[in-house]
Amino acid sequence: MLKADFLKVLEQYPFLVVDGAMATELEKSGCDLNHALWSAKVLREQPELIAEVHQRYFEAGADIAITASYQASFAGFKAYGMDEQQARETIARSVELAAAARDRFWQEYEGNDRPKPMVAASVGPYGAYLADGSEYRGHYGVDDQTLKVFHRSRMAVLVEAGADLLACETLPSLQEAKVLSELLEEFPQICAWITFSARDGECISDGTPIAECVRALDEHPQIVAAGVNCTALEHIPVLLENMRRHTRLPLIVYPNSGEQYDADSKTWQVSEHCGHQSLGSEVAEWKKLGAKLIGGCCRTSPDDIKAVAEYRMDVFNEV
């Protein structure tokens, strides 16, 4: 999908609804994700469970499904015994599963109050492959070429598999965002959004101001949106205010449920600031602050996405 085509869809609705957490739903289905490959492990072993999660999010009202390729990479799969062909097939499967679930859903859907859902292929950060918490710090200590080699091969497979766009997400550093922006030019037939993980309302995980990050992406001809994901709910309003002053790109937010991840203990902690917050209760403010794509990340569920979609429906019907 080209940028112009994506923006035409976006213009027709108050905002687009992005889906929620994949891993949380897989764990509810009994998957043990305590593994360096995380949900990418399920792509190989129980792909039908991933298809079921996509189906639940489409039924909840998601306009965009993010594939289970966040932690799927050639380097990661090689470390666990896959050859190149097996890795290629597994990465492609992430797109195929989401697209098949979308097509099944759309064939049965009745109504003209939402766009045909899209498939955004997840391109997770280099730190996700390292599986050492550096995706929340961003200081990898590698050069641009290392990042390009890591990302290029799987981006090629995801594009070839038929993704509508790429979701370059949870990026903890501006360096990695710039590398992915450059790589995107090698695939002119597709567009992408870029989202960062933020540590507060001012800076992304490596300490770079969010304003500087979105400013750096503003003129890229293939980037359709910029924003944050995998970030605490409490920081979203200030982040939106900071971003909208420094970019003309549509803004995208899909934060965590309100809990915060401790990379050292690998556990989720309830934030004392977020006990009263949820996606459904905050979506009106986020839209007012300029968000054009809204969804959920870690620990969110189809119920959260349903609340977001219902609010979008109410706004759409008022127009």
PDB file of N, CA, C and O in Angstrom, residues 25 60 63 94 96 135 155 163 168 176 206 209 212 235 244 246 258 261 265 293 299 301:
ATOM      1  N   GLU A  25      -2.966 -12.383  24.904  1.00  0.00           N
ATOM      2  CA  GLU A  25      -4.027 -13.300  24.482  1.00  0.00           C
ATOM      3  C   GLU A  25      -3.488 -14.721  24.298  1.00  0.00           C
ATOM      4  O   GLU A  25      -4.182 -15.698  24.596  1.00  0.00           O
ATOM      5  N   ALA A  60     -13.646  -7.367  17.569  1.00  0.00           N
ATOM      6  CA  ALA A  60     -13.751  -6.278  18.545  1.00  0.00           C
ATOM      7  C   ALA A  60     -13.809  -4.908  17.881  1.00  0.00           C
ATOM      8  O   ALA A  60     -14.206  -3.928  18.528  1.00  0.00           O
ATOM      9  N   ASP A  63      -9.281  -2.003  13.021  1.00  0.00           N
ATOM     10  CA  ASP A  63      -9.111  -1.711  11.595  1.00  0.00           C
ATOM     11  C   ASP A  63      -7.752  -2.183  11.087  1.00  0.00           C
ATOM     12  O   ASP A  63      -7.561  -2.327   9.882  1.00  0.00           O
ATOM     13  N   SER A  94       3.556 -15.046   9.514  1.00  0.00           N
ATOM     14  CA  SER A  94       2.927 -14.043  10.383  1.00  0.00           C
ATOM     15  C   SER A  94       1.972 -13.154   9.593  1.00  0.00           C
ATOM     16  O   SER A  94       0.886 -12.807  10.074  1.00  0.00           O
ATOM     17  N   GLU A  96       0.637 -14.006   6.565  1.00  0.00           N
ATOM     18  CA  GLU A  96      -0.393 -14.861   5.975  1.00  0.00           C
ATOM     19  C   GLU A  96      -1.513 -15.155   6.972  1.00  0.00           C
ATOM     20  O   GLU A  96      -2.695 -15.171   6.605  1.00  0.00           O
ATOM     21  N   GLU A 135      15.651  -3.329  24.511  1.00  0.00           N
ATOM     22  CA  GLU A 135      14.594  -2.664  23.738  1.00  0.00           C
ATOM     23  C   GLU A 135      13.932  -1.569  24.559  1.00  0.00           C
ATOM     24  O   GLU A 135      13.196  -0.741  24.017  1.00  0.00           O
ATOM     25  N   MET A 155      12.405  -7.460   6.608  1.00  0.00           N
ATOM     26  CA  MET A 155      11.521  -6.495   5.963  1.00  0.00           C
ATOM     27  C   MET A 155      11.167  -6.955   4.557  1.00  0.00           C
ATOM     28  O   MET A 155      10.009  -6.867   4.128  1.00  0.00           O
ATOM     29  N   ALA A 163       2.029  -7.817   3.255  1.00  0.00           N
ATOM     30  CA  ALA A 163       1.576  -6.866   4.267  1.00  0.00           C
ATOM     31  C   ALA A 163       1.111  -5.578   3.609  1.00  0.00           C
ATOM     32  O   ALA A 163       1.658  -5.149   2.584  1.00  0.00           O
ATOM     33  N   CYS A 168       6.867  -0.372  12.279  1.00  0.00           N
ATOM     34  CA  CYS A 168       8.204  -0.310  12.888  1.00  0.00           C
ATOM     35  C   CYS A 168       7.994   0.218  14.300  1.00  0.00           C
ATOM     36  O   CYS A 168       7.815   1.423  14.501  1.00  0.00           O
ATOM     37  N   GLU A 176      17.910   3.872  15.428  1.00  0.00           N
ATOM     38  CA  GLU A 176      17.236   2.746  14.780  1.00  0.00           C
ATOM     39  C   GLU A 176      16.094   3.226  13.893  1.00  0.00           C
ATOM     40  O   GLU A 176      15.856   2.676  12.814  1.00  0.00           O
ATOM     41  N   ASP A 206      15.879   5.911  25.071  1.00  0.00           N
ATOM     42  CA  ASP A 206      17.314   6.203  25.163  1.00  0.00           C
ATOM     43  C   ASP A 206      17.598   7.632  25.597  1.00  0.00           C
ATOM     44  O   ASP A 206      18.748   8.050  25.662  1.00  0.00           O
ATOM     45  N   PRO A 209      14.706  13.433  23.064  1.00  0.00           N
ATOM     46  CA  PRO A 209      13.384  14.069  23.135  1.00  0.00           C
ATOM     47  C   PRO A 209      12.463  13.577  22.017  1.00  0.00           C
ATOM     48  O   PRO A 209      12.894  13.449  20.866  1.00  0.00           O
ATOM     49  N   GLU A 212      12.341  15.737  18.892  1.00  0.00           N
ATOM     50  CA  GLU A 212      13.425  15.537  17.925  1.00  0.00           C
ATOM     51  C   GLU A 212      13.155  14.314  17.053  1.00  0.00           C
ATOM     52  O   GLU A 212      13.434  14.311  15.846  1.00  0.00           O
ATOM     53  N   HIS A 235       1.659   8.800  30.373  1.00  0.00           N
ATOM     54  CA  HIS A 235       2.512   9.707  29.599  1.00  0.00           C
ATOM     55  C   HIS A 235       1.907  10.119  28.254  1.00  0.00           C
ATOM     56  O   HIS A 235       2.430  11.036  27.602  1.00  0.00           O
ATOM     57  N   ARG A 244       2.670  16.783  18.419  1.00  0.00           N
ATOM     58  CA  ARG A 244       1.880  17.517  17.434  1.00  0.00           C
ATOM     59  C   ARG A 244       2.466  18.903  17.130  1.00  0.00           C
ATOM     60  O   ARG A 244       2.156  19.492  16.103  1.00  0.00           O
ATOM     61  N   HIS A 246       5.583  19.316  16.539  1.00  0.00           N
ATOM     62  CA  HIS A 246       6.838  19.144  15.816  1.00  0.00           C
ATOM     63  C   HIS A 246       6.734  18.251  14.580  1.00  0.00           C
ATOM     64  O   HIS A 246       7.764  17.932  13.982  1.00  0.00           O
ATOM     65  N   GLY A 258      -1.572   0.063  31.504  1.00  0.00           N
ATOM     66  CA  GLY A 258      -1.481   0.821  32.747  1.00  0.00           C
ATOM     67  C   GLY A 258      -0.451   0.215  33.678  1.00  0.00           C
ATOM     68  O   GLY A 258       0.023   0.850  34.609  1.00  0.00           O
ATOM     69  N   TYR A 261       6.416  -2.511  32.746  1.00  0.00           N
ATOM     70  CA  TYR A 261       7.271  -3.696  32.677  1.00  0.00           C
ATOM     71  C   TYR A 261       8.612  -3.432  33.335  1.00  0.00           C
ATOM     72  O   TYR A 261       9.264  -2.419  33.084  1.00  0.00           O
ATOM     73  N   SER A 265      13.305  -7.892  36.339  1.00  0.00           N
ATOM     74  CA  SER A 265      12.581  -9.033  36.904  1.00  0.00           C
ATOM     75  C   SER A 265      11.693  -9.728  35.885  1.00  0.00           C
ATOM     76  O   SER A 265      11.165 -10.809  36.143  1.00  0.00           O
ATOM     77  N   LEU A 293      -4.516   7.337  14.945  1.00  0.00           N
ATOM     78  CA  LEU A 293      -4.534   5.874  15.040  1.00  0.00           C
ATOM     79  C   LEU A 293      -4.368   5.536  16.515  1.00  0.00           C
ATOM     80  O   LEU A 293      -3.437   6.009  17.174  1.00  0.00           O
ATOM     81  N   ARG A 299      -0.554  -6.137  27.558  1.00  0.00           N
ATOM     82  CA  ARG A 299      -1.555  -6.338  28.604  1.00  0.00           C
ATOM     83  C   ARG A 299      -2.933  -5.775  28.242  1.00  0.00           C
ATOM     84  O   ARG A 299      -3.838  -5.770  29.079  1.00  0.00           O
ATOM     85  N   SER A 301      -6.447  -5.986  25.711  1.00  0.00           N
ATOM     86  CA  SER A 301      -7.244  -7.126  25.287  1.00  0.00           C
ATOM     87  C   SER A 301      -8.277  -6.712  24.248  1.00  0.00           C
ATOM     88  O   SER A 301      -8.477  -5.505  23.999  1.00  0.00           O
TER      89      SER A 301
END
